[in-house]
Amino acid sequence: MRLFNELARLEEQNCAFALLQIIECRGSTPRHSAWMIVTEQGDTAGTIGGGMMERLAIDAAREAIAQGASRLFEARLARQGENAVGSDCGGAMTIHIAVYPRRPALFLLGAGHVNREVARLAVGLGFIVTLADTWPANLQHPDLPAVCRRVGGNDYAAIVPQLGLDEQSYVIIATNHEDREALEQIIDLPFRYLGLLASTRKAHHFRNLLRKEHGLSEEQLARLHAPLGLRIGAETPVEIAVSIIAELIQLYRTGQIIPVSQQQDPASAARLTPVEKPVPLSG
C-alpha cells in the first residue's frame, strides 16, 4: 500500500520517477517478484532485493529518467562475466524500468487573448499551466481554465521569482505592453523553451536590445523563439494558439523544432534543428 501512496504523491506533485519491476528470475535471487520506485533525485520506495544489484538498478533508473526512456536492466548475481553485479548468489534477474517523466510545465506571461487560448489548449493536452499578469482582471477572466495556477504582481520583476522556472519549463511571453520587461527577467534563467509573440521586426528589435544592453551572445539569443509557432497562416487568437501549441508538441515529442525559415519549404521540413535534450511525453 505504501508504494501506491508514493506513486500517487509523485503524480500529484508532478515529479519524474521510474517504476522498477522484476519480470524474470533464473536461479538463486534475493527476490522473485517485487516493485520499486526511484525518483530523479535517487530517492526510493520498496526494494527489488538490495545489495549491489539494487544499487546498479537505481543508477540505471536515474539514467533512464534523465533520458526519458524506459529500458530493461539485466543483472547476473556473479562476480565476473557480462552483467555481473559482484554477488555470489549465482542467479540472474531482468528488471523492467518504466519511466514516468514530469508533465510539461507551461508558463504564460500575459493572460490576454492569445495566451488564454494557449492555456485552454494546453490544459486539454496535459500541460500544467501557470498564467502571470500585472492586470488582475486578466487573471480573473471567465474563459481561463479553472485548473490554471495564477500569479499576479505589480511588475514582472516581482512576478518572475514566484514562478519557479527550471530547465524543463516552457515559457511564452505575450503581454499587453510589458514584453521587454518580461523578456529581460526571463532570458538569463533556466528554461526548456522561451517564445515571444512578436512580428519579425519586433523580434529583431528585441534581439538587438538583448545583444547591446545585456551582452547576450548569438548562442544565447538563439534560445529565444520569435516569431514563435508554426507557420500555418494563423490570424485569430485561437489559430495563433494552435500554431504555438503545435510547436511545443513538436519540441516535447521530438526534442527538435523546425526553424521558421524552413517551414515554407516542404523539401527542408525533414531537416530539423536540435535544441538540447528531448523529453518524451509519458503517454
PDB file of C-alpha atoms in Angstrom:
ATOM      1  CA  MET A   1       0.000   0.000   0.000  1.00  0.00           C
ATOM      2  CA  ARG A   2       2.864   2.395   0.778  1.00  0.00           C
ATOM      3  CA  LEU A   3       4.103   2.017  -2.794  1.00  0.00           C
ATOM      4  CA  PHE A   4       0.737   3.060  -4.232  1.00  0.00           C
ATOM      5  CA  ASN A   5       0.573   6.050  -1.882  1.00  0.00           C
ATOM      6  CA  GLU A   6       4.023   7.120  -3.020  1.00  0.00           C
ATOM      7  CA  LEU A   7       3.068   6.777  -6.674  1.00  0.00           C
ATOM      8  CA  ALA A   8       0.011   8.953  -6.062  1.00  0.00           C
ATOM      9  CA  ARG A   9       2.126  11.570  -4.283  1.00  0.00           C
ATOM     10  CA  LEU A  10       4.696  11.717  -7.074  1.00  0.00           C
ATOM     11  CA  GLU A  11       1.985  12.043  -9.699  1.00  0.00           C
ATOM     12  CA  GLU A  12       0.203  14.787  -7.749  1.00  0.00           C
ATOM     13  CA  GLN A  13       3.442  16.742  -7.264  1.00  0.00           C
ATOM     14  CA  ASN A  14       4.462  16.217 -10.896  1.00  0.00           C
ATOM     15  CA  CYS A  15       7.752  14.503 -10.080  1.00  0.00           C
ATOM     16  CA  ALA A  16       9.612  12.346 -12.579  1.00  0.00           C
ATOM     17  CA  PHE A  17      10.143   8.761 -11.434  1.00  0.00           C
ATOM     18  CA  ALA A  18      10.773   5.214 -12.586  1.00  0.00           C
ATOM     19  CA  LEU A  19       8.872   2.115 -11.543  1.00  0.00           C
ATOM     20  CA  LEU A  20      11.111  -0.962 -11.400  1.00  0.00           C
ATOM     21  CA  GLN A  21       9.589  -4.440 -11.675  1.00  0.00           C
ATOM     22  CA  ILE A  22      11.258  -7.824 -11.616  1.00  0.00           C
ATOM     23  CA  ILE A  23       9.935  -9.560 -14.724  1.00  0.00           C
ATOM     24  CA  GLU A  24      12.206 -12.619 -14.885  1.00  0.00           C
ATOM     25  CA  CYS A  25      14.369 -14.602 -12.457  1.00  0.00           C
ATOM     26  CA  ARG A  26      16.682 -17.523 -13.050  1.00  0.00           C
ATOM     27  CA  GLY A  27      18.403 -19.483 -10.341  1.00  0.00           C
ATOM     28  CA  SER A  28      19.006 -18.140  -6.836  1.00  0.00           C
ATOM     29  CA  THR A  29      17.970 -14.486  -6.432  1.00  0.00           C
ATOM     30  CA  PRO A  30      17.035 -12.335  -3.389  1.00  0.00           C
ATOM     31  CA  ARG A  31      13.534 -11.614  -4.719  1.00  0.00           C
ATOM     32  CA  HIS A  32      11.377 -13.218  -7.384  1.00  0.00           C
ATOM     33  CA  SER A  33       8.545 -10.705  -7.576  1.00  0.00           C
ATOM     34  CA  ALA A  34       8.927  -7.130  -6.424  1.00  0.00           C
ATOM     35  CA  TRP A  35       8.409  -3.482  -7.312  1.00  0.00           C
ATOM     36  CA  MET A  36      10.433  -0.404  -6.504  1.00  0.00           C
ATOM     37  CA  ILE A  37      10.159   3.340  -7.122  1.00  0.00           C
ATOM     38  CA  VAL A  38      13.166   5.520  -7.942  1.00  0.00           C
ATOM     39  CA  THR A  39      12.882   9.302  -8.319  1.00  0.00           C
ATOM     40  CA  GLU A  40      15.123  11.522 -10.448  1.00  0.00           C
ATOM     41  CA  GLN A  41      16.908  12.576  -7.239  1.00  0.00           C
ATOM     42  CA  GLY A  42      17.605   8.924  -6.345  1.00  0.00           C
ATOM     43  CA  ASP A  43      15.042   8.601  -3.547  1.00  0.00           C
ATOM     44  CA  THR A  44      13.493   5.150  -3.366  1.00  0.00           C
ATOM     45  CA  ALA A  45      10.474   3.273  -2.061  1.00  0.00           C
ATOM     46  CA  GLY A  46      10.238  -0.501  -1.950  1.00  0.00           C
ATOM     47  CA  THR A  47      13.039  -2.914  -2.801  1.00  0.00           C
ATOM     48  CA  ILE A  48      13.914  -5.418  -5.513  1.00  0.00           C
ATOM     49  CA  GLY A  49      16.424  -7.303  -3.406  1.00  0.00           C
ATOM     50  CA  GLY A  50      19.042  -4.911  -2.087  1.00  0.00           C
ATOM     51  CA  GLY A  51      22.808  -5.188  -2.420  1.00  0.00           C
ATOM     52  CA  MET A  52      24.943  -4.147  -5.356  1.00  0.00           C
ATOM     53  CA  MET A  53      22.295  -5.343  -7.822  1.00  0.00           C
ATOM     54  CA  GLU A  54      19.782  -2.866  -6.455  1.00  0.00           C
ATOM     55  CA  ARG A  55      22.345  -0.049  -6.352  1.00  0.00           C
ATOM     56  CA  LEU A  56      23.180  -0.559 -10.018  1.00  0.00           C
ATOM     57  CA  ALA A  57      19.480  -0.778 -10.881  1.00  0.00           C
ATOM     58  CA  ILE A  58      18.916   2.573  -9.142  1.00  0.00           C
ATOM     59  CA  ASP A  59      21.741   4.115 -11.171  1.00  0.00           C
ATOM     60  CA  ALA A  60      20.219   2.692 -14.354  1.00  0.00           C
ATOM     61  CA  ALA A  61      16.799   4.049 -13.377  1.00  0.00           C
ATOM     62  CA  ARG A  62      18.128   7.568 -12.783  1.00  0.00           C
ATOM     63  CA  GLU A  63      19.890   7.460 -16.141  1.00  0.00           C
ATOM     64  CA  ALA A  64      16.694   6.281 -17.810  1.00  0.00           C
ATOM     65  CA  ILE A  65      14.726   9.126 -16.187  1.00  0.00           C
ATOM     66  CA  ALA A  66      17.307  11.650 -17.414  1.00  0.00           C
ATOM     67  CA  GLN A  67      16.996  10.241 -20.941  1.00  0.00           C
ATOM     68  CA  GLY A  68      13.219   9.988 -20.727  1.00  0.00           C
ATOM     69  CA  ALA A  69      13.162   6.403 -21.991  1.00  0.00           C
ATOM     70  CA  SER A  70      12.143   3.111 -20.376  1.00  0.00           C
ATOM     71  CA  ARG A  71      14.545   0.171 -20.571  1.00  0.00           C
ATOM     72  CA  LEU A  72      15.435  -3.299 -19.326  1.00  0.00           C
ATOM     73  CA  PHE A  73      18.134  -3.886 -16.713  1.00  0.00           C
ATOM     74  CA  GLU A  74      19.893  -7.262 -16.797  1.00  0.00           C
ATOM     75  CA  ALA A  75      21.765  -8.457 -13.716  1.00  0.00           C
ATOM     76  CA  ARG A  76      23.754 -11.637 -13.098  1.00  0.00           C
ATOM     77  CA  LEU A  77      24.420 -12.243  -9.423  1.00  0.00           C
ATOM     78  CA  ALA A  78      28.006 -13.261 -10.057  1.00  0.00           C
ATOM     79  CA  ARG A  79      31.491 -11.792  -9.660  1.00  0.00           C
ATOM     80  CA  GLN A  80      32.553 -11.968 -13.287  1.00  0.00           C
ATOM     81  CA  GLY A  81      31.100 -12.027 -16.777  1.00  0.00           C
ATOM     82  CA  GLU A  82      28.550  -9.997 -18.677  1.00  0.00           C
ATOM     83  CA  ASN A  83      26.056  -8.086 -16.486  1.00  0.00           C
ATOM     84  CA  ALA A  84      27.795  -9.346 -13.325  1.00  0.00           C
ATOM     85  CA  VAL A  85      26.978  -7.209 -10.267  1.00  0.00           C
ATOM     86  CA  GLY A  86      29.540  -8.558  -7.811  1.00  0.00           C
ATOM     87  CA  SER A  87      27.391 -11.060  -5.910  1.00  0.00           C
ATOM     88  CA  ASP A  88      27.720 -14.746  -5.125  1.00  0.00           C
ATOM     89  CA  CYS A  89      24.061 -15.824  -5.352  1.00  0.00           C
ATOM     90  CA  GLY A  90      24.556 -17.209  -8.847  1.00  0.00           C
ATOM     91  CA  GLY A  91      21.139 -16.341 -10.257  1.00  0.00           C
ATOM     92  CA  ALA A  92      20.062 -13.765 -12.826  1.00  0.00           C
ATOM     93  CA  MET A  93      17.318 -11.150 -12.979  1.00  0.00           C
ATOM     94  CA  THR A  94      15.663  -8.998 -15.598  1.00  0.00           C
ATOM     95  CA  ILE A  95      14.119  -5.769 -14.344  1.00  0.00           C
ATOM     96  CA  HIS A  96      11.843  -3.519 -16.349  1.00  0.00           C
ATOM     97  CA  ILE A  97      12.445   0.190 -15.683  1.00  0.00           C
ATOM     98  CA  ALA A  98       9.312   2.116 -16.674  1.00  0.00           C
ATOM     99  CA  VAL A  99       9.962   5.866 -16.831  1.00  0.00           C
ATOM    100  CA  TYR A 100       7.254   8.383 -15.972  1.00  0.00           C
ATOM    101  CA  PRO A 101       8.550  11.875 -16.771  1.00  0.00           C
ATOM    102  CA  ARG A 102       7.113  15.063 -15.421  1.00  0.00           C
ATOM    103  CA  ARG A 103       4.170  16.546 -17.240  1.00  0.00           C
ATOM    104  CA  PRO A 104       5.331  19.643 -19.116  1.00  0.00           C
ATOM    105  CA  ALA A 105       5.040  22.909 -17.194  1.00  0.00           C
ATOM    106  CA  LEU A 106       3.929  25.869 -19.305  1.00  0.00           C
ATOM    107  CA  PHE A 107       4.279  29.446 -18.034  1.00  0.00           C
ATOM    108  CA  LEU A 108       2.276  32.090 -19.872  1.00  0.00           C
ATOM    109  CA  LEU A 109       3.400  35.644 -19.183  1.00  0.00           C
ATOM    110  CA  GLY A 110       0.442  37.779 -20.088  1.00  0.00           C
ATOM    111  CA  ALA A 111      -3.111  36.459 -19.817  1.00  0.00           C
ATOM    112  CA  GLY A 112      -4.584  38.223 -22.849  1.00  0.00           C
ATOM    113  CA  HIS A 113      -6.468  36.842 -25.846  1.00  0.00           C
ATOM    114  CA  VAL A 114      -3.764  34.599 -27.311  1.00  0.00           C
ATOM    115  CA  ASN A 115      -2.417  33.183 -24.058  1.00  0.00           C
ATOM    116  CA  ARG A 116      -5.959  32.450 -22.876  1.00  0.00           C
ATOM    117  CA  GLU A 117      -6.441  30.278 -25.943  1.00  0.00           C
ATOM    118  CA  VAL A 118      -2.992  28.708 -25.444  1.00  0.00           C
ATOM    119  CA  ALA A 119      -3.972  27.891 -21.851  1.00  0.00           C
ATOM    120  CA  ARG A 120      -7.215  26.226 -22.914  1.00  0.00           C
ATOM    121  CA  LEU A 121      -5.478  24.024 -25.482  1.00  0.00           C
ATOM    122  CA  ALA A 122      -2.523  23.239 -23.231  1.00  0.00           C
ATOM    123  CA  VAL A 123      -4.660  22.092 -20.304  1.00  0.00           C
ATOM    124  CA  GLY A 124      -6.510  19.694 -22.587  1.00  0.00           C
ATOM    125  CA  LEU A 125      -3.176  18.245 -23.691  1.00  0.00           C
ATOM    126  CA  GLY A 126      -1.938  17.618 -20.161  1.00  0.00           C
ATOM    127  CA  PHE A 127       0.313  20.628 -19.634  1.00  0.00           C
ATOM    128  CA  ILE A 128       0.484  22.140 -16.166  1.00  0.00           C
ATOM    129  CA  VAL A 129      -0.278  25.783 -16.876  1.00  0.00           C
ATOM    130  CA  THR A 130       0.669  28.905 -14.926  1.00  0.00           C
ATOM    131  CA  LEU A 131      -0.597  32.301 -16.045  1.00  0.00           C
ATOM    132  CA  ALA A 132       1.065  35.521 -14.908  1.00  0.00           C
ATOM    133  CA  ASP A 133      -0.085  39.093 -15.413  1.00  0.00           C
ATOM    134  CA  THR A 134       0.158  42.523 -13.818  1.00  0.00           C
ATOM    135  CA  TRP A 135      -3.515  43.197 -14.535  1.00  0.00           C
ATOM    136  CA  PRO A 136      -5.769  41.304 -12.072  1.00  0.00           C
ATOM    137  CA  ALA A 137      -8.744  41.370 -14.449  1.00  0.00           C
ATOM    138  CA  ASN A 138      -6.841  39.234 -16.975  1.00  0.00           C
ATOM    139  CA  LEU A 139      -6.186  36.570 -14.356  1.00  0.00           C
ATOM    140  CA  GLN A 140      -9.876  36.512 -13.452  1.00  0.00           C
ATOM    141  CA  HIS A 141     -11.169  36.148 -16.991  1.00  0.00           C
ATOM    142  CA  PRO A 142     -14.011  33.587 -17.142  1.00  0.00           C
ATOM    143  CA  ASP A 143     -12.517  31.846 -20.208  1.00  0.00           C
ATOM    144  CA  LEU A 144      -9.422  30.730 -18.306  1.00  0.00           C
ATOM    145  CA  PRO A 145      -9.404  27.054 -17.274  1.00  0.00           C
ATOM    146  CA  ALA A 146     -10.050  26.738 -13.557  1.00  0.00           C
ATOM    147  CA  VAL A 147      -7.067  24.418 -13.055  1.00  0.00           C
ATOM    148  CA  CYS A 148      -4.532  27.056 -14.124  1.00  0.00           C
ATOM    149  CA  ARG A 149      -2.265  28.491 -11.471  1.00  0.00           C
ATOM    150  CA  ARG A 150      -2.360  32.305 -11.494  1.00  0.00           C
ATOM    151  CA  VAL A 151       0.418  34.651 -10.383  1.00  0.00           C
ATOM    152  CA  GLY A 152      -0.014  38.411 -10.144  1.00  0.00           C
ATOM    153  CA  GLY A 153       2.181  41.323  -9.172  1.00  0.00           C
ATOM    154  CA  ASN A 154       2.924  44.980  -9.777  1.00  0.00           C
ATOM    155  CA  ASP A 155       5.520  44.145 -12.438  1.00  0.00           C
ATOM    156  CA  TYR A 156       7.351  41.173 -13.896  1.00  0.00           C
ATOM    157  CA  ALA A 157      10.349  41.787 -11.682  1.00  0.00           C
ATOM    158  CA  ALA A 158       8.060  40.823  -8.817  1.00  0.00           C
ATOM    159  CA  ILE A 159       6.222  38.069 -10.677  1.00  0.00           C
ATOM    160  CA  VAL A 160       9.048  36.043 -12.261  1.00  0.00           C
ATOM    161  CA  PRO A 161      10.768  34.951  -8.989  1.00  0.00           C
ATOM    162  CA  GLN A 162       7.446  33.409  -7.912  1.00  0.00           C
ATOM    163  CA  LEU A 163       7.180  31.168 -10.962  1.00  0.00           C
ATOM    164  CA  GLY A 164       9.824  28.578 -10.065  1.00  0.00           C
ATOM    165  CA  LEU A 165      11.262  28.076 -13.541  1.00  0.00           C
ATOM    166  CA  ASP A 166      13.704  25.246 -14.203  1.00  0.00           C
ATOM    167  CA  GLU A 167      15.403  23.524 -17.144  1.00  0.00           C
ATOM    168  CA  GLN A 168      12.155  21.806 -18.165  1.00  0.00           C
ATOM    169  CA  SER A 169       9.955  24.925 -18.178  1.00  0.00           C
ATOM    170  CA  TYR A 170       8.179  26.179 -21.296  1.00  0.00           C
ATOM    171  CA  VAL A 171       7.672  29.958 -21.288  1.00  0.00           C
ATOM    172  CA  ILE A 172       5.611  32.129 -23.632  1.00  0.00           C
ATOM    173  CA  ILE A 173       5.631  35.925 -23.400  1.00  0.00           C
ATOM    174  CA  ALA A 174       2.581  37.723 -24.792  1.00  0.00           C
ATOM    175  CA  THR A 175       1.881  40.730 -22.578  1.00  0.00           C
ATOM    176  CA  ASN A 176      -0.031  43.880 -23.372  1.00  0.00           C
ATOM    177  CA  HIS A 177       2.910  46.319 -23.254  1.00  0.00           C
ATOM    178  CA  GLU A 178       5.484  44.700 -20.956  1.00  0.00           C
ATOM    179  CA  ASP A 179       7.176  42.210 -23.272  1.00  0.00           C
ATOM    180  CA  ARG A 180      10.600  43.802 -22.897  1.00  0.00           C
ATOM    181  CA  GLU A 181      10.490  43.768 -19.112  1.00  0.00           C
ATOM    182  CA  ALA A 182       9.241  40.178 -19.014  1.00  0.00           C
ATOM    183  CA  LEU A 183      11.887  39.068 -21.507  1.00  0.00           C
ATOM    184  CA  GLU A 184      14.695  40.761 -19.567  1.00  0.00           C
ATOM    185  CA  GLN A 185      13.555  38.984 -16.388  1.00  0.00           C
ATOM    186  CA  ILE A 186      13.446  35.555 -18.067  1.00  0.00           C
ATOM    187  CA  ILE A 187      16.331  35.430 -20.542  1.00  0.00           C
ATOM    188  CA  ASP A 188      19.062  34.570 -18.009  1.00  0.00           C
ATOM    189  CA  LEU A 189      17.001  31.957 -16.155  1.00  0.00           C
ATOM    190  CA  PRO A 190      16.839  28.219 -16.866  1.00  0.00           C
ATOM    191  CA  PHE A 191      14.107  27.120 -19.261  1.00  0.00           C
ATOM    192  CA  ARG A 192      13.392  24.476 -21.887  1.00  0.00           C
ATOM    193  CA  TYR A 193      11.675  26.811 -24.308  1.00  0.00           C
ATOM    194  CA  LEU A 194      11.184  30.575 -24.471  1.00  0.00           C
ATOM    195  CA  GLY A 195       8.844  32.047 -27.055  1.00  0.00           C
ATOM    196  CA  LEU A 196       7.875  35.667 -27.680  1.00  0.00           C
ATOM    197  CA  LEU A 197       4.687  36.582 -29.520  1.00  0.00           C
ATOM    198  CA  ALA A 198       6.094  39.154 -31.927  1.00  0.00           C
ATOM    199  CA  SER A 199       6.416  40.162 -35.539  1.00  0.00           C
ATOM    200  CA  THR A 200       9.710  39.586 -37.319  1.00  0.00           C
ATOM    201  CA  ARG A 201      10.534  43.293 -36.939  1.00  0.00           C
ATOM    202  CA  LYS A 202       9.746  43.340 -33.232  1.00  0.00           C
ATOM    203  CA  ALA A 203      11.730  40.144 -32.654  1.00  0.00           C
ATOM    204  CA  HIS A 204      14.734  41.660 -34.468  1.00  0.00           C
ATOM    205  CA  HIS A 205      14.453  44.818 -32.326  1.00  0.00           C
ATOM    206  CA  PHE A 206      14.361  42.832 -29.076  1.00  0.00           C
ATOM    207  CA  ARG A 207      17.315  40.682 -30.088  1.00  0.00           C
ATOM    208  CA  ASN A 208      19.324  43.829 -30.757  1.00  0.00           C
ATOM    209  CA  LEU A 209      18.407  45.179 -27.327  1.00  0.00           C
ATOM    210  CA  LEU A 210      19.491  41.947 -25.640  1.00  0.00           C
ATOM    211  CA  ARG A 211      22.677  41.902 -27.689  1.00  0.00           C
ATOM    212  CA  LYS A 212      23.666  45.512 -26.969  1.00  0.00           C
ATOM    213  CA  GLU A 213      22.284  46.150 -23.474  1.00  0.00           C
ATOM    214  CA  HIS A 214      22.692  42.698 -21.924  1.00  0.00           C
ATOM    215  CA  GLY A 215      25.698  41.451 -23.864  1.00  0.00           C
ATOM    216  CA  LEU A 216      23.999  38.230 -24.923  1.00  0.00           C
ATOM    217  CA  SER A 217      25.861  36.037 -27.380  1.00  0.00           C
ATOM    218  CA  GLU A 218      24.338  34.710 -30.593  1.00  0.00           C
ATOM    219  CA  GLU A 219      24.129  31.296 -28.960  1.00  0.00           C
ATOM    220  CA  GLN A 220      22.118  32.754 -26.071  1.00  0.00           C
ATOM    221  CA  LEU A 221      19.885  34.713 -28.428  1.00  0.00           C
ATOM    222  CA  ALA A 222      19.178  31.534 -30.383  1.00  0.00           C
ATOM    223  CA  ARG A 223      17.319  30.232 -27.330  1.00  0.00           C
ATOM    224  CA  LEU A 224      14.608  32.834 -27.935  1.00  0.00           C
ATOM    225  CA  HIS A 225      11.933  31.689 -30.374  1.00  0.00           C
ATOM    226  CA  ALA A 226      10.448  34.765 -32.031  1.00  0.00           C
ATOM    227  CA  PRO A 227       8.338  34.814 -34.060  1.00  0.00           C
ATOM    228  CA  LEU A 228       7.023  31.684 -32.409  1.00  0.00           C
ATOM    229  CA  GLY A 229       4.655  28.984 -33.592  1.00  0.00           C
ATOM    230  CA  LEU A 230       4.414  27.004 -36.807  1.00  0.00           C
ATOM    231  CA  ARG A 231       3.604  28.915 -39.973  1.00  0.00           C
ATOM    232  CA  ILE A 232       0.050  27.888 -40.758  1.00  0.00           C
ATOM    233  CA  GLY A 233      -1.293  31.287 -41.803  1.00  0.00           C
ATOM    234  CA  ALA A 234      -2.867  31.835 -38.363  1.00  0.00           C
ATOM    235  CA  GLU A 235      -4.778  35.067 -37.798  1.00  0.00           C
ATOM    236  CA  THR A 236      -7.282  34.672 -34.956  1.00  0.00           C
ATOM    237  CA  PRO A 237      -6.175  34.170 -31.320  1.00  0.00           C
ATOM    238  CA  VAL A 238      -7.211  30.511 -31.345  1.00  0.00           C
ATOM    239  CA  GLU A 239      -5.433  29.871 -34.663  1.00  0.00           C
ATOM    240  CA  ILE A 240      -2.278  31.507 -33.299  1.00  0.00           C
ATOM    241  CA  ALA A 241      -2.629  29.372 -30.168  1.00  0.00           C
ATOM    242  CA  VAL A 242      -2.842  26.232 -32.314  1.00  0.00           C
ATOM    243  CA  SER A 243       0.388  27.186 -34.090  1.00  0.00           C
ATOM    244  CA  ILE A 244       2.133  27.787 -30.750  1.00  0.00           C
ATOM    245  CA  ILE A 245       0.932  24.557 -29.169  1.00  0.00           C
ATOM    246  CA  ALA A 246       1.957  22.643 -32.292  1.00  0.00           C
ATOM    247  CA  GLU A 247       5.499  23.958 -31.909  1.00  0.00           C
ATOM    248  CA  LEU A 248       5.584  22.985 -28.225  1.00  0.00           C
ATOM    249  CA  ILE A 249       4.358  19.479 -29.039  1.00  0.00           C
ATOM    250  CA  GLN A 250       6.988  19.182 -31.762  1.00  0.00           C
ATOM    251  CA  LEU A 251       9.706  20.026 -29.248  1.00  0.00           C
ATOM    252  CA  TYR A 252       8.224  17.908 -26.466  1.00  0.00           C
ATOM    253  CA  ARG A 253       7.778  14.831 -28.635  1.00  0.00           C
ATOM    254  CA  THR A 254      10.982  15.000 -30.666  1.00  0.00           C
ATOM    255  CA  GLY A 255      13.334  17.378 -28.862  1.00  0.00           C
ATOM    256  CA  GLN A 256      13.551  19.428 -32.063  1.00  0.00           C
ATOM    257  CA  ILE A 257      11.959  22.433 -33.728  1.00  0.00           C
ATOM    258  CA  ILE A 258      11.818  23.179 -37.443  1.00  0.00           C
ATOM    259  CA  PRO A 259      13.155  26.736 -37.853  1.00  0.00           C
ATOM    260  CA  VAL A 260      10.544  29.217 -39.095  1.00  0.00           C
ATOM    261  CA  SER A 261      12.760  29.944 -42.098  1.00  0.00           C
ATOM    262  CA  GLN A 262      12.362  26.334 -43.248  1.00  0.00           C
ATOM    263  CA  GLN A 263       8.637  25.932 -42.670  1.00  0.00           C
ATOM    264  CA  GLN A 264       7.710  27.348 -46.074  1.00  0.00           C
ATOM    265  CA  ASP A 265       9.987  24.885 -47.858  1.00  0.00           C
ATOM    266  CA  PRO A 266       8.441  21.379 -47.786  1.00  0.00           C
ATOM    267  CA  ALA A 267      11.696  19.841 -49.022  1.00  0.00           C
ATOM    268  CA  SER A 268      13.522  21.127 -45.959  1.00  0.00           C
ATOM    269  CA  ALA A 269      10.907  20.078 -43.416  1.00  0.00           C
ATOM    270  CA  ALA A 270      12.843  16.934 -42.572  1.00  0.00           C
ATOM    271  CA  ARG A 271      15.971  18.891 -41.669  1.00  0.00           C
ATOM    272  CA  LEU A 272      15.347  19.521 -38.001  1.00  0.00           C
ATOM    273  CA  THR A 273      17.410  21.754 -35.765  1.00  0.00           C
ATOM    274  CA  PRO A 274      18.142  20.055 -32.417  1.00  0.00           C
ATOM    275  CA  VAL A 275      17.556  22.039 -29.230  1.00  0.00           C
ATOM    276  CA  GLU A 276      19.059  20.443 -26.124  1.00  0.00           C
ATOM    277  CA  LYS A 277      17.905  17.049 -24.869  1.00  0.00           C
ATOM    278  CA  PRO A 278      14.485  15.622 -25.785  1.00  0.00           C
ATOM    279  CA  VAL A 279      11.977  14.938 -23.039  1.00  0.00           C
ATOM    280  CA  PRO A 280       9.428  12.394 -24.291  1.00  0.00           C
ATOM    281  CA  LEU A 281       5.784  12.521 -23.254  1.00  0.00           C
ATOM    282  CA  SER A 282       4.708   9.943 -20.735  1.00  0.00           C
ATOM    283  CA  GLY A 283       1.809   8.761 -22.889  1.00  0.00           C
TER     284      GLY A 283
END
